[in-house]
Structures are given as structure tokens and as C-alpha cells.
GROMACS .gro file of C-alpha atoms in nm:
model
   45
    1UNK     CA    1   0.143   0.978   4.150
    2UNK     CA    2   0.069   0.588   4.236
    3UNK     CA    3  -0.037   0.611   4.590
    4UNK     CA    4  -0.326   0.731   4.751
    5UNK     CA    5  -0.326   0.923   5.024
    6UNK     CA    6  -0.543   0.944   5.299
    7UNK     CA    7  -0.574   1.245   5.604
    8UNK     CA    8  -0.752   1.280   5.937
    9UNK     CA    9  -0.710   1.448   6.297
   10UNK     CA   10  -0.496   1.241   6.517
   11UNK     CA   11  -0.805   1.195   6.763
   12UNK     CA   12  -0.567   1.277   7.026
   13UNK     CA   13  -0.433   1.655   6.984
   14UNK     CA   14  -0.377   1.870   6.691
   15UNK     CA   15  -0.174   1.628   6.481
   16UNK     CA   16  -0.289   1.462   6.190
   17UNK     CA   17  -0.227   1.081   6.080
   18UNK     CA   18  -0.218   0.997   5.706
   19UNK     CA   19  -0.219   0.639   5.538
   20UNK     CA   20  -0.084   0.625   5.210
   21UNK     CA   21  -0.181   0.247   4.990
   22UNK     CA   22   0.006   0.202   4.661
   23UNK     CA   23   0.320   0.059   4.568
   24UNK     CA   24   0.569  -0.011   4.841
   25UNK     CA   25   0.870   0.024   4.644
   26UNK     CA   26   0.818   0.407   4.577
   27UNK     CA   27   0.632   0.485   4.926
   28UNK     CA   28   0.906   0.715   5.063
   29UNK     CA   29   0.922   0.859   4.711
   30UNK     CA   30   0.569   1.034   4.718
   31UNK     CA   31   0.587   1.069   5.089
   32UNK     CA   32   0.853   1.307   5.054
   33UNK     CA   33   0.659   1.500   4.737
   34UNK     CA   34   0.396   1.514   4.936
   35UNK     CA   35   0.596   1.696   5.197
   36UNK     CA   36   0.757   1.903   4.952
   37UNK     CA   37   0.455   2.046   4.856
   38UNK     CA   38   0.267   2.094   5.197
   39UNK     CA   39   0.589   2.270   5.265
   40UNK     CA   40   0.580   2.477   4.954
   41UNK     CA   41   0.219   2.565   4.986
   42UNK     CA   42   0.064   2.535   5.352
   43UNK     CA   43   0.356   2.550   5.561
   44UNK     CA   44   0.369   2.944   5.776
   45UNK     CA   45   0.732   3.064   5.894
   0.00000   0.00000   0.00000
């Protein structure tokens, strides 16, 4: 909601990094929406 997020390959296997630049106070806040919703919508069981 106040951070922008940013996505790529780790370079180095299959992960992938993200950078996220906004407001440090909420950080951990949208990081863990974020992961909600990858969750919700991407992740297979």
C-alpha cells in the first residue's frame, strides 16, 4: 500500500530476491500482505 516492491531471479538457483523501499515503520506490515496473497493466489499444495 506504501511500499514498492521489487522481484527478480536469485541469479544463483530458482529462488527469487525482492527489495521492498517505502516506509520502514510498516515494512513487515506489507511484507506479510504480500505473502498472504502470493499464498492465496500462486502458491500449489
Amino acid at each position: 500500500k506504501d511500499s514498492t516492491l521489487y522481484f527478480r531471479p536469485s541469479g544463483t538457483g530458482p529462488d527469487v530476491r525482492f527489495y521492498i523501499f517505502g516506509k520502514k515503520e510498516t515494512h513487515l506490515e506489507e511484507i506479510h500482505t504480500v505473502m498472504n496473497y502470493i499464498d492465496d493466489n500462486f502458491k500449489y499444495y
